[in-house]
Coordinates of C-alpha atoms in Angstrom, one line a residue:
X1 CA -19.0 -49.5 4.1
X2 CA -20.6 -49.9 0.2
X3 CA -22.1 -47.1 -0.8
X4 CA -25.8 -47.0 -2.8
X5 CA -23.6 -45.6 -5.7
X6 CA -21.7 -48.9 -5.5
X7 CA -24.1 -51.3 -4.8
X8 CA -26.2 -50.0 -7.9
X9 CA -22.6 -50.4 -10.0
X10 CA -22.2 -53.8 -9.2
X11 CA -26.0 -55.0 -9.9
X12 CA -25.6 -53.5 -12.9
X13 CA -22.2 -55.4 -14.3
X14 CA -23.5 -59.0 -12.8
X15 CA -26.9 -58.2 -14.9
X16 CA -24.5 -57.5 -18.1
X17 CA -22.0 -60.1 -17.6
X18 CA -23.3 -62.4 -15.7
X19 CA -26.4 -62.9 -16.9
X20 CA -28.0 -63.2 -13.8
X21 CA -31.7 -63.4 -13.4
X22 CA -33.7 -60.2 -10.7
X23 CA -34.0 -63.4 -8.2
X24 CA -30.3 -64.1 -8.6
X25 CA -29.3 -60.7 -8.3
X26 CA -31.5 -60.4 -5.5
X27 CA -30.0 -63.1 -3.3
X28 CA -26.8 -62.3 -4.6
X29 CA -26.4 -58.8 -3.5
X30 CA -28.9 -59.5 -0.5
X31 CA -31.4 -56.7 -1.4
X32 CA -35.1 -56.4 -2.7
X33 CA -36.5 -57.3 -5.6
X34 CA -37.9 -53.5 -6.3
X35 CA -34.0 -52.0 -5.5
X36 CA -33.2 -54.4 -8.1
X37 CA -35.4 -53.3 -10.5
X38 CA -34.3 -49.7 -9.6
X39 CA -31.0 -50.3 -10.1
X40 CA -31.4 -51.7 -13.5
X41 CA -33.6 -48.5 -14.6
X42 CA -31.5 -46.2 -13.5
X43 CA -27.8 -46.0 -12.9
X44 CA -28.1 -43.4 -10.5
X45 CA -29.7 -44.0 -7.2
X46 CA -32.5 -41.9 -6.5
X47 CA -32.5 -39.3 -3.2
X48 CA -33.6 -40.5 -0.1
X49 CA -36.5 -39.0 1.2
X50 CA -36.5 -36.5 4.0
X51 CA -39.2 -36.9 6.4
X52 CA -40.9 -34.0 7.3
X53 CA -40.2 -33.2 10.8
X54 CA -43.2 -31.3 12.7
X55 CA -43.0 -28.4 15.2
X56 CA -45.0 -29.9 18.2
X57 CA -43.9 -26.8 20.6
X58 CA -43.8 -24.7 17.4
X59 CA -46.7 -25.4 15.6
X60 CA -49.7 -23.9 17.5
X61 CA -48.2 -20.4 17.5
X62 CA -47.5 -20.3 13.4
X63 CA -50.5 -18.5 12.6
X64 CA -49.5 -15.9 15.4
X65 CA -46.3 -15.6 13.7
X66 CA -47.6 -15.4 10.8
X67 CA -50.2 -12.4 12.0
X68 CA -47.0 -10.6 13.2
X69 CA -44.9 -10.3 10.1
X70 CA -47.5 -9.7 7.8
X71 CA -48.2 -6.4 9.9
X72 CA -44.7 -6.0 8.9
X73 CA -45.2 -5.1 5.7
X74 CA -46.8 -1.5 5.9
X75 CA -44.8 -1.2 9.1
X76 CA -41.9 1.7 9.8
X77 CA -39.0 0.0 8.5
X78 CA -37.1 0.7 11.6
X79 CA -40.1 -0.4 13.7
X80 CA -40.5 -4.1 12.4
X81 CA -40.6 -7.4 14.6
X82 CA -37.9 -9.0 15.3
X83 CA -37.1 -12.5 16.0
X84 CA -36.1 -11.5 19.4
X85 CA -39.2 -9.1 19.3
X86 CA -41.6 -12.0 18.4
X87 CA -40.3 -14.6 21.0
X88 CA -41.3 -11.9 23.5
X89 CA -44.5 -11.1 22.4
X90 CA -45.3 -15.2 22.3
X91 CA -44.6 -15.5 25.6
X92 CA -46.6 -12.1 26.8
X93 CA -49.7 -12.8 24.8
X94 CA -50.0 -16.8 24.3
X95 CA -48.6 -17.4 27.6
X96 CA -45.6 -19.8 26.1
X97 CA -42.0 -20.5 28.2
X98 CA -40.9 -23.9 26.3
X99 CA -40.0 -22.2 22.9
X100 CA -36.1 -21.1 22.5
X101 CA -34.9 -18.4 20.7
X102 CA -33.4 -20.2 17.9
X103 CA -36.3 -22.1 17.0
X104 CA -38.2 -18.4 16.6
X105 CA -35.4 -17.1 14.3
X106 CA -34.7 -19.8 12.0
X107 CA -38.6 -20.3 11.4
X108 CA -38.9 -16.6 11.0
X109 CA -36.1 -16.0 8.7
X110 CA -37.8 -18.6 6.0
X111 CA -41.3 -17.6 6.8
X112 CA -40.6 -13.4 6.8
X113 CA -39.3 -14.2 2.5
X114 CA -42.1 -16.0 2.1
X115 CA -44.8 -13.4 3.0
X116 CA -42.8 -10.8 1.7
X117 CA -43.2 -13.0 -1.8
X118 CA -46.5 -13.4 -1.2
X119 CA -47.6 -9.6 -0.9
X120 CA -46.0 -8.8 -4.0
X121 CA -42.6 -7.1 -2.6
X122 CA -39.9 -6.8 -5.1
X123 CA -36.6 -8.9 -3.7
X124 CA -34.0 -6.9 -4.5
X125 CA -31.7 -8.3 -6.3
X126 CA -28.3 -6.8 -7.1
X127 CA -25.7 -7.2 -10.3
X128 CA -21.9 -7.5 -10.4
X129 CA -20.6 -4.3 -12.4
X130 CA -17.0 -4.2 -14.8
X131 CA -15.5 -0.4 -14.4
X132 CA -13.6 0.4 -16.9
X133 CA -10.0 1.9 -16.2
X134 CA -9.5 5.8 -15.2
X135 CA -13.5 5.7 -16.0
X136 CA -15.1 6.2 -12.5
X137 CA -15.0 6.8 -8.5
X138 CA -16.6 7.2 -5.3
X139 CA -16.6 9.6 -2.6
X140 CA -18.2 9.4 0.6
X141 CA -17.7 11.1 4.3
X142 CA -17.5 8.6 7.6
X143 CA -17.2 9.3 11.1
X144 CA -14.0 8.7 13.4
X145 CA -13.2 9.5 16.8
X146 CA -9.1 10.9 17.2
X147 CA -7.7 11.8 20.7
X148 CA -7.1 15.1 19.4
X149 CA -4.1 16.8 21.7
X150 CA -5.9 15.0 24.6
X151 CA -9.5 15.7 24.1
X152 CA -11.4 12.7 22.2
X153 CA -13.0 14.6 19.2
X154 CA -15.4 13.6 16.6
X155 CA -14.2 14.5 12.8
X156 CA -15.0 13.2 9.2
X157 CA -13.0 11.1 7.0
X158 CA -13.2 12.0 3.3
X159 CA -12.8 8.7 1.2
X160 CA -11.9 8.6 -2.2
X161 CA -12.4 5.5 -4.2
X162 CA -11.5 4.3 -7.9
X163 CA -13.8 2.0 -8.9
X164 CA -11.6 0.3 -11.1
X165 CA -8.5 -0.2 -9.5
X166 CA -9.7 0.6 -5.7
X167 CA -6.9 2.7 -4.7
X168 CA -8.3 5.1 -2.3
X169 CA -7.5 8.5 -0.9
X170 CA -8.5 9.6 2.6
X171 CA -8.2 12.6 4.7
X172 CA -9.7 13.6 8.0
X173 CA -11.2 16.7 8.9
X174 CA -13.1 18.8 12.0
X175 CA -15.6 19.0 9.4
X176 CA -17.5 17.6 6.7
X177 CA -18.4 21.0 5.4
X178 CA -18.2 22.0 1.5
X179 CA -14.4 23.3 2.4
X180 CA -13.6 19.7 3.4
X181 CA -15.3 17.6 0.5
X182 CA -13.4 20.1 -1.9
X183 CA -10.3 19.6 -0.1
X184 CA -10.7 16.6 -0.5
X185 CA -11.1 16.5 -4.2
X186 CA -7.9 18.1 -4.7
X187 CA -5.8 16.3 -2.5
X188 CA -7.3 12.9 -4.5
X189 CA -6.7 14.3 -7.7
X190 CA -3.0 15.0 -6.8
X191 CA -2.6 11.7 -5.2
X192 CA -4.0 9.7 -8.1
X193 CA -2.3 12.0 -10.6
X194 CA -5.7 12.8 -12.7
X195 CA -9.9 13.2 -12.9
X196 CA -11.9 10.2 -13.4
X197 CA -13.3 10.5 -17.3
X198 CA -16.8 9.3 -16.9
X199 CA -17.8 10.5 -13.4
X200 CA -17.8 9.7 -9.2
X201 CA -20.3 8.7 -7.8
X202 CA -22.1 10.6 -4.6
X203 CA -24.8 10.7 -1.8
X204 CA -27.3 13.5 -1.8
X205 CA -24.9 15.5 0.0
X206 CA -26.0 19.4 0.8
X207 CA -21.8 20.5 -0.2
X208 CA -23.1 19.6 -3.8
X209 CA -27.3 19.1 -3.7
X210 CA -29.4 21.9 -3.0
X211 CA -32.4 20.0 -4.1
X212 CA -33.3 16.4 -4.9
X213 CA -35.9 16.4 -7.7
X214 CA -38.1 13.4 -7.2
X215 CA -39.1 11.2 -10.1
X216 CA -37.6 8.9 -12.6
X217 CA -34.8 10.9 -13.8
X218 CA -31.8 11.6 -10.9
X219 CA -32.1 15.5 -11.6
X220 CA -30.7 17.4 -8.8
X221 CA -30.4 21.1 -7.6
X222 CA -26.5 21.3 -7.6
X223 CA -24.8 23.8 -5.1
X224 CA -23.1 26.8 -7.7
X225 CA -19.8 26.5 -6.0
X226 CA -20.1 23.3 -6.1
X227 CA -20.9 23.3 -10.4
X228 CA -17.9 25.7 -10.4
X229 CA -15.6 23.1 -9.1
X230 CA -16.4 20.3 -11.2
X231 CA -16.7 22.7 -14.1
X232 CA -13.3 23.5 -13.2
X233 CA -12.0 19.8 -12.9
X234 CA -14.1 19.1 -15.7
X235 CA -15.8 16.0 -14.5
X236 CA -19.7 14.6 -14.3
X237 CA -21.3 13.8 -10.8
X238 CA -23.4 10.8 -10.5
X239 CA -26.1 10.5 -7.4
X240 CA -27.5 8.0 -5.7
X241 CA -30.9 7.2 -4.3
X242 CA -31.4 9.3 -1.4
X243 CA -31.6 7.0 1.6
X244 CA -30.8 3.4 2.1
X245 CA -32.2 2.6 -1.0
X246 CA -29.4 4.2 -2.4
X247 CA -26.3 3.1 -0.5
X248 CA -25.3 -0.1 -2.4
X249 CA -25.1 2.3 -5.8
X250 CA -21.6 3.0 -4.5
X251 CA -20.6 0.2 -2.4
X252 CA -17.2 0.2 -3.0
X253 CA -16.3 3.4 -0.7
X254 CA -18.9 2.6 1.7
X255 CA -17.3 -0.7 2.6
X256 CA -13.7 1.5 2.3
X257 CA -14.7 3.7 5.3
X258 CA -15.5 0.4 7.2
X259 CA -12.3 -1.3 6.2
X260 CA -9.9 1.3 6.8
X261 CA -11.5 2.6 10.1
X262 CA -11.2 -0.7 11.2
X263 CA -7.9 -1.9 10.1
X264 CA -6.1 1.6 10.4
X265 CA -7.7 3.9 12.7
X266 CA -8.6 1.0 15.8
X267 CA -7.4 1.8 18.5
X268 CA -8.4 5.2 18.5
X269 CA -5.4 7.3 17.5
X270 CA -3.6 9.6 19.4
X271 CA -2.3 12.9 17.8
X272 CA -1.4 16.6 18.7
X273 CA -2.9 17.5 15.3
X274 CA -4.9 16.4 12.0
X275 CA -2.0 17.2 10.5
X276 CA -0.1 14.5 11.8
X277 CA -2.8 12.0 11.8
X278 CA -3.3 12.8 8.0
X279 CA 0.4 12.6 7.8
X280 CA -0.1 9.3 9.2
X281 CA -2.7 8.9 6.7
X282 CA -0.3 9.4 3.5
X283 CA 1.8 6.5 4.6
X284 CA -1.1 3.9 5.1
X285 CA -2.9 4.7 1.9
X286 CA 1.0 4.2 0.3
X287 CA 1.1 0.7 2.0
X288 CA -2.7 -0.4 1.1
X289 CA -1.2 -0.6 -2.5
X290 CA 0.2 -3.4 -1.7
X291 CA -2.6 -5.3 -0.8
X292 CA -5.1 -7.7 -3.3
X293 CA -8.8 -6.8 -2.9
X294 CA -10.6 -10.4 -2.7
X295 CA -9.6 -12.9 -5.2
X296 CA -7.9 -10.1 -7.6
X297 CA -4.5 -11.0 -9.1
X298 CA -3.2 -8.0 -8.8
X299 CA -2.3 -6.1 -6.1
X300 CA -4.0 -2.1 -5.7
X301 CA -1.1 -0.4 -7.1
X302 CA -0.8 -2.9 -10.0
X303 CA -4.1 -1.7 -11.1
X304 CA -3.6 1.7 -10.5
X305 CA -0.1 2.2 -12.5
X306 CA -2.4 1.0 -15.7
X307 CA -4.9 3.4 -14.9
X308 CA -3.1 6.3 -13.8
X309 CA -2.2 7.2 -17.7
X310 CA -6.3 6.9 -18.4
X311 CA -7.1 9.7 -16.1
X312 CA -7.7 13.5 -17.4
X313 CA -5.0 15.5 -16.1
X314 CA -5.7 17.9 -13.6
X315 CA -5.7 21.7 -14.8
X316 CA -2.8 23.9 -14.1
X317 CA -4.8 26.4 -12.4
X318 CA -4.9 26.6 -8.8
X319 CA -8.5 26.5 -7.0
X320 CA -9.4 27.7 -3.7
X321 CA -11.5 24.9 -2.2
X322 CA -12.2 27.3 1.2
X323 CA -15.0 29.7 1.7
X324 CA -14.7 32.7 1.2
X325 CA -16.4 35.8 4.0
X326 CA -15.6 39.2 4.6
X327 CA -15.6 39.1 8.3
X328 CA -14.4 42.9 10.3
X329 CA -11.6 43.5 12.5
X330 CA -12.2 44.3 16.1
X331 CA -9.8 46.4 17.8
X332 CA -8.1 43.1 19.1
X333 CA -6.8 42.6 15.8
X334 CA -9.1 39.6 15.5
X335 CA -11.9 38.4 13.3
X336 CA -14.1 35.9 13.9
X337 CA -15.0 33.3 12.0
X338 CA -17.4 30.4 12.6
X339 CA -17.5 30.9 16.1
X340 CA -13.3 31.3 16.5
X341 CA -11.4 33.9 16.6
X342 CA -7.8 34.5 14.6
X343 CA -5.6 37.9 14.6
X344 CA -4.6 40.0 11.7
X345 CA -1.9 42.5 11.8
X346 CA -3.0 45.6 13.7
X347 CA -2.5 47.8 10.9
X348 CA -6.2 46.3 9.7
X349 CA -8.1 47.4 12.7
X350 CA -11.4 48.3 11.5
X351 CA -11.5 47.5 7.9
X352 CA -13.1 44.7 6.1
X353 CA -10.5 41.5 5.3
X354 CA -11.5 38.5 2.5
X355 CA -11.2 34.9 4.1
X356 CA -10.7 31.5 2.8
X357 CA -11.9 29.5 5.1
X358 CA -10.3 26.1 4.2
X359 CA -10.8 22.3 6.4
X360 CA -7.5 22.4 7.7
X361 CA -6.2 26.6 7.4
X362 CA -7.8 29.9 8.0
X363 CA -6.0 32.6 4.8
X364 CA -6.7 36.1 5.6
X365 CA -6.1 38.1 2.5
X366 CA -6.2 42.3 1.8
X367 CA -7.0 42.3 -1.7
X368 CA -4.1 39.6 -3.5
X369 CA -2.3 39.5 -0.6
X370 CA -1.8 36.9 2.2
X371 CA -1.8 39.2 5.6
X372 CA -2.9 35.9 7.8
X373 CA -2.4 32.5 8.1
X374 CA -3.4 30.4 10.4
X375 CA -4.2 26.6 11.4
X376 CA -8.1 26.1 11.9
X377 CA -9.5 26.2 15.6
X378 CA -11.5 23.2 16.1
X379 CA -13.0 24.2 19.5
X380 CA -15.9 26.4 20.1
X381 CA -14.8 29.7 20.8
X382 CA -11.1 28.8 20.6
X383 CA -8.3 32.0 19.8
X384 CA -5.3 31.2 16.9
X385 CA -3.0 34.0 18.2
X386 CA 0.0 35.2 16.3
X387 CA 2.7 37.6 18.2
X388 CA 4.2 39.1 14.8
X389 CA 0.4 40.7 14.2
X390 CA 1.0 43.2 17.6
X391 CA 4.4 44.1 17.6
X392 CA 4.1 46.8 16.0
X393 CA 1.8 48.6 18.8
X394 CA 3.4 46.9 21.8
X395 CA 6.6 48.7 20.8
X396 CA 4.3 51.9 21.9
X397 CA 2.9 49.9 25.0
X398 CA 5.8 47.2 26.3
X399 CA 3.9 46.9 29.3
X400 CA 1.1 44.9 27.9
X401 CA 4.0 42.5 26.7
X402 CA 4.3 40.3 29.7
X403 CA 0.3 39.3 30.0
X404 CA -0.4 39.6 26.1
X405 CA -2.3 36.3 25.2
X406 CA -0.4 36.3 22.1
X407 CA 2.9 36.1 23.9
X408 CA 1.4 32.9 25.6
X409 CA 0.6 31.2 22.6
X410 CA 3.9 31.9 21.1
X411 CA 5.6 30.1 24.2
X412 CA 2.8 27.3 23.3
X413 CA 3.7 26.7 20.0
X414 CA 7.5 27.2 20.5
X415 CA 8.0 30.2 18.5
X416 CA 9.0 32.4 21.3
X417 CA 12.0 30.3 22.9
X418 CA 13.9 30.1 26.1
X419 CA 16.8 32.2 23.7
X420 CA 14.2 35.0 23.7
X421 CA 13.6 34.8 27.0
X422 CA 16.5 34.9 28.2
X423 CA 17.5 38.0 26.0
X424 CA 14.2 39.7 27.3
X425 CA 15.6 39.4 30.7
X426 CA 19.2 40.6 30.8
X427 CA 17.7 43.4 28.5
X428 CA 15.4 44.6 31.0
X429 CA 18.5 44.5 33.5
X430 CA 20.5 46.8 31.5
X431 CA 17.4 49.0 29.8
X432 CA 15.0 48.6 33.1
X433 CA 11.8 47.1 31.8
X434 CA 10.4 49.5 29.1
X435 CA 13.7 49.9 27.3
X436 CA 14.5 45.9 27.6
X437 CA 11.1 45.2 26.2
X438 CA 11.3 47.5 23.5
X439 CA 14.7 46.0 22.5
X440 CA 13.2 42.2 22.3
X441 CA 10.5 43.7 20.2
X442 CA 12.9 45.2 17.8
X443 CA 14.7 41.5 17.8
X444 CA 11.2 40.1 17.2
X445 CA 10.9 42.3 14.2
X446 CA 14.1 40.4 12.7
X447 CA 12.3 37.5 12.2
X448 CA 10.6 39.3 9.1
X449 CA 13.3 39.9 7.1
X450 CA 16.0 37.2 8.6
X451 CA 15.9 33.3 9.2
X452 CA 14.5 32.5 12.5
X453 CA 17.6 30.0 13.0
X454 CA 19.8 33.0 12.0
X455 CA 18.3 35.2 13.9
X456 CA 18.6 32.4 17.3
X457 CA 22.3 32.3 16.2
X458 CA 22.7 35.9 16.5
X459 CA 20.7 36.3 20.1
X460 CA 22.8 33.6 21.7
X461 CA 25.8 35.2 20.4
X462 CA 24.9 38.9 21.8
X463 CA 24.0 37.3 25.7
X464 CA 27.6 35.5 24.9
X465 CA 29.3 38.8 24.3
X466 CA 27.0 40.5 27.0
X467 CA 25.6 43.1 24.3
X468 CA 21.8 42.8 24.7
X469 CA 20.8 45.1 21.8
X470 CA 18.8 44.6 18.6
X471 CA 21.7 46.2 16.9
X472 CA 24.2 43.4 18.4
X473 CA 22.0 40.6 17.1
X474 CA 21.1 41.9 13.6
X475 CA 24.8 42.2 12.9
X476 CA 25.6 38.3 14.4
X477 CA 22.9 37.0 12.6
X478 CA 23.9 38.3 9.3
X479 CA 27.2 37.0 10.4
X480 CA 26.2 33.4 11.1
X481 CA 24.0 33.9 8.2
X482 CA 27.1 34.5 5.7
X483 CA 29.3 31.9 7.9
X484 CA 26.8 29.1 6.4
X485 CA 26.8 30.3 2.9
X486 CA 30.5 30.5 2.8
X487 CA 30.8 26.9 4.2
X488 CA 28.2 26.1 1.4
X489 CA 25.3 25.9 3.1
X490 CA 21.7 27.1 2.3
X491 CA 20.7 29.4 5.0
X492 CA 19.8 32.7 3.5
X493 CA 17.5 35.3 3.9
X494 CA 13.8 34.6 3.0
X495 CA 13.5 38.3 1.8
X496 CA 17.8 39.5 1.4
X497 CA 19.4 37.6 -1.3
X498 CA 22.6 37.8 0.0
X499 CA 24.6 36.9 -3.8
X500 CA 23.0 40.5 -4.8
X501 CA 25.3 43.3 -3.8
X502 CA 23.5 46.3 -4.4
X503 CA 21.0 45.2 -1.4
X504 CA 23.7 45.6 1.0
X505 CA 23.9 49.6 0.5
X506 CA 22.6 52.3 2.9
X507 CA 20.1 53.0 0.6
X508 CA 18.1 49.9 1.3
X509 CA 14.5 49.8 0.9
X510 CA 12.6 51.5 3.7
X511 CA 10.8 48.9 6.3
X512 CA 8.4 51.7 7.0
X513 CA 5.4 49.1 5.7
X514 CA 5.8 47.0 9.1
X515 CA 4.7 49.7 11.6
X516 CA 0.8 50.1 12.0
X517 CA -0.6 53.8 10.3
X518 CA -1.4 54.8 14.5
X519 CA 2.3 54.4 15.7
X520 CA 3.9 57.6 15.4
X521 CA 6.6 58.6 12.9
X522 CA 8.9 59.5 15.8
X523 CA 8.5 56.3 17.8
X524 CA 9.6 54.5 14.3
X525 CA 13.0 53.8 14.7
X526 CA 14.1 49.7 15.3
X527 CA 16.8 50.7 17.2
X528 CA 19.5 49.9 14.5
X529 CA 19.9 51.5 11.3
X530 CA 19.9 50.0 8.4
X531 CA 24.3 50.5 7.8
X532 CA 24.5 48.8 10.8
X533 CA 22.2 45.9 10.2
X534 CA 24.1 45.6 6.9
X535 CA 27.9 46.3 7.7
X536 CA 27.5 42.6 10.0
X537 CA 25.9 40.7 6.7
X538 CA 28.2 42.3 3.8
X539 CA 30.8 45.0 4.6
X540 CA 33.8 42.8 6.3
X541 CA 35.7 45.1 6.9
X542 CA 33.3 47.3 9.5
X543 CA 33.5 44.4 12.3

């Protein structure tokens, strides 16, 4: 079928090369005189005209509409109509059942722009934006729901976002507390290999904004631990408008958390730990370099290998991202913080301990030193238990051995095997139950100064031999210890360096630090002396 386009063509060339008269093109071509004329004047056909369809159903209620959305505009802005809202009201007030629901929302789609023109309301319009390389990022917390050792548990997902290249970072915590955004930081700043130069953008978060000053400028409050760490880091903080109004300043990590909740974390996911979801994590955020954001030509890690060497390097110096309190131990050897408890070693009952309370890890410290360290109870008034901190005082009371709730978390979390139970019990055969006990607690002790493999080894070689004693396994662990060397392997003693010969002397260093100050001096003794302990890891010829 000819087009208008072609029919206008082919007027034209008969006028030019034919001759032809607007009568002779007009019966020629079978058309008007005036389409004639119109094709001559112009070689492009004009539009056809749209009639303007009315509203017959629509019509009577526009005003009412209208009435409706301009009582909009000094509404709530969670409170205005809406389409569905308005529909509704129509048919409760003006008594109307033949209007349908897409008529409503189309007409009130075009005519809610319109009156917001009208009032004066500023359409807000937004700008594409070029980031220069290892220049800036974005940070921002989301919510995700993890089947948390079978309890479904609501945590935070830190997101970290170069705005340049888009590579992102992201970690989930049980909170979204200061410890977890600064965590968070410095996990970032390891996995991108630097600090942004210019700055990152944030939210009016309360880990870094004590106070939003209103006005023009975006002055802010900032939390001091908060100035400490970017003093630290050595980068600028940029913050959005507080609210809505603000959210599409840093777009990019806002539409991150959406994307990788739903590409990564749907289903919800099933772990024993945040650890091994964030494990998880690691290897997703690894593969997401491989993929193009939009109609980019290069892929996420393209990008960021050219601006990795951009970035400030991060400082040498350490920094403790946790909080730090200076809770009291009870005389359970526990402190509580935030609601959980953890144990210390009894030697600290009643004194004052620093901790750094961390998103994932609790670090007890006396002074410089680490005394504590345990994995951060998520529930409410949940215990982290360690046997090692009590075994000095259940050498003095064995009997509270068997119930101690330390001794059933250690069987939890695998630490106190079926090797150790089974030495516990032909022990207390041959030493009744006191004696036994006191015997597994001296093997117990071994685990401080010998590898807990080693020290396995040297149990299940004593129950072999039928020699239940302390003594028996310190000198077959030492043995299995040196086996492994001398075959070339890498066990060794965390704290015996078994390549210095001067250790292995009877003047070894006294383990007199490991007993708590209330045990008396005569209830001291492990139960094997030190000669023994090192004839089975050095002296040969003493088997």
């Amino acid at each position: 079928m000819e087009t208008r386009m072609e029919l206008f063509a082919r007027i034209r060339r008969d006028a030019r090369v034919e001759g032809y008269s607007i009568r002779q093109l007009a019966r020629r071509h079978q058309v008007g005189r005036a389409t004639v004329r119109m094709a001559l004047a112009h070689a492009q056909p004009p539009p056809r005209k749209v009639a303007v369809r009315c509203s017959p159903k629509l019509d009577p209620f526009k005003n009412a509409i209208a009435a409706m959305l301009t009582a909009d505009i000094d509404a709530p802005r969670k409170q205005r109509h809406t389409a569905r809202r308005i529909l509704a009201r129509l048919a409760d007030e003006h008594g109307t059942q033949e209007l349908s629901y897409s008529t409503v929302r189309d007409y009130v789609r075009v005519r809610r722009a319109q009156i917001d023109v009208e009032a004066g309301r500023r359409v807000e319009v937004f700008i594409p934006q070029e980031h220069a390389p290892g220049a800036e990022a974005e940070v921002d917390f989301g919510e995700v729901w993890v089947m948390l050792a079978g309890v479904k548990t609501k945590c935070h997902m830190f997101t970290f976002r170069l705005s340049y290249s888009g590579k992102s970072v992201h970690r989930v915590y049980s909170t979204q507390g200061q410890e977890a955004f600064l965590e968070g930081h410095i996990a970032a700043f390891d996995e991108i290999g630097g600090v942004p130069t210019r700055h990152i953008r944030y939210d009016n978060l309360t880990s870094a904004v004590q106070k939003v000053i209103y006005g023009q400028s975006r002055a802010r409050v900032e939390n001091q631990r908060w100035l400490l760490f970017r003093s630290h880091f050595e980068f600028d903080a940029f913050y959005c408008q507080p609210g809505i109004s603000g959210a599409h300043e840093k777009g990019g990590v806002e539409g991150e958390v959406g994307r990788f909740r739903r590409n990564r974390l749907s289903p919800m996911p099933v772990v024993d730990s945040l650890d091994e979801l964030n494990e998880k994590i690691r290897a997703w955020d690894t593969a997401d370099n491989n993929r193009r954001i939009h109609d980019r030509i290069r892929t996420v890690g393209q990008d960021l290998a050219a601006e990795t060497p951009l970035l400030l390097p991060a400082p040498d110096e350490e920094f403790d991202p946790g909080l730090s309190l200076t809770p009291r131990v009870d005389r359970s050897a526990l402190i509580t913080v935030r609601m959980a408890k953890y144990s210390v070693p009894a030697r600290f009952i009643g004194r004052q301990v620093r901790v750094s309370l961390r998103a994932s890890e609790v670090v007890v410290f006396d002074g410089r030193t680490v005394i504590a360290r345990h994995r951060r109870v998520v529930t409410q008034g949940g215990q982290s238990l360690d046997l090692d901190h009590y075994l000095e005082v259940l050498r003095t009371k064995p009997g509270a051995l068997p119930g101690a709730s330390a001794l059933a978390a250690a069987r939890r979390n695998g630490t106190f095997t079926e090797a150790h139970d089974a030495f516990w019990a032909a022990a207390r055969k041959t030493d009744g139950d006191a004696g036994g006990t006191r015997q597994l607690i001296d093997v117990l002790l071994l685990h401080r100064i010998i590898d807990t493999d080693d020290v396995i080894a040297g149990i299940e070689a004593a129950l072999t031999v039928g020699a239940v004693t302390a003594d028996v396994v310190a000198v077959e662990a030492r043995r299995y210890s040196s086996s492994k060397i001398d075959a070339g392997g890498s066990g060794s003693s965390p704290l015996l360096d078994l390549n210095e010969t001067d250790i292995f002397t009877e003047t070894a260093p006294s383990l007199e630090t490991m007993w708590h100050p209330a045990v008396p001096a005569s209830s001291r003794s492990l139960g094997w002396s030190h000669r023994v302990f090192l004839a089975g890891s050095n002296d040969r010829s003493r088997d």
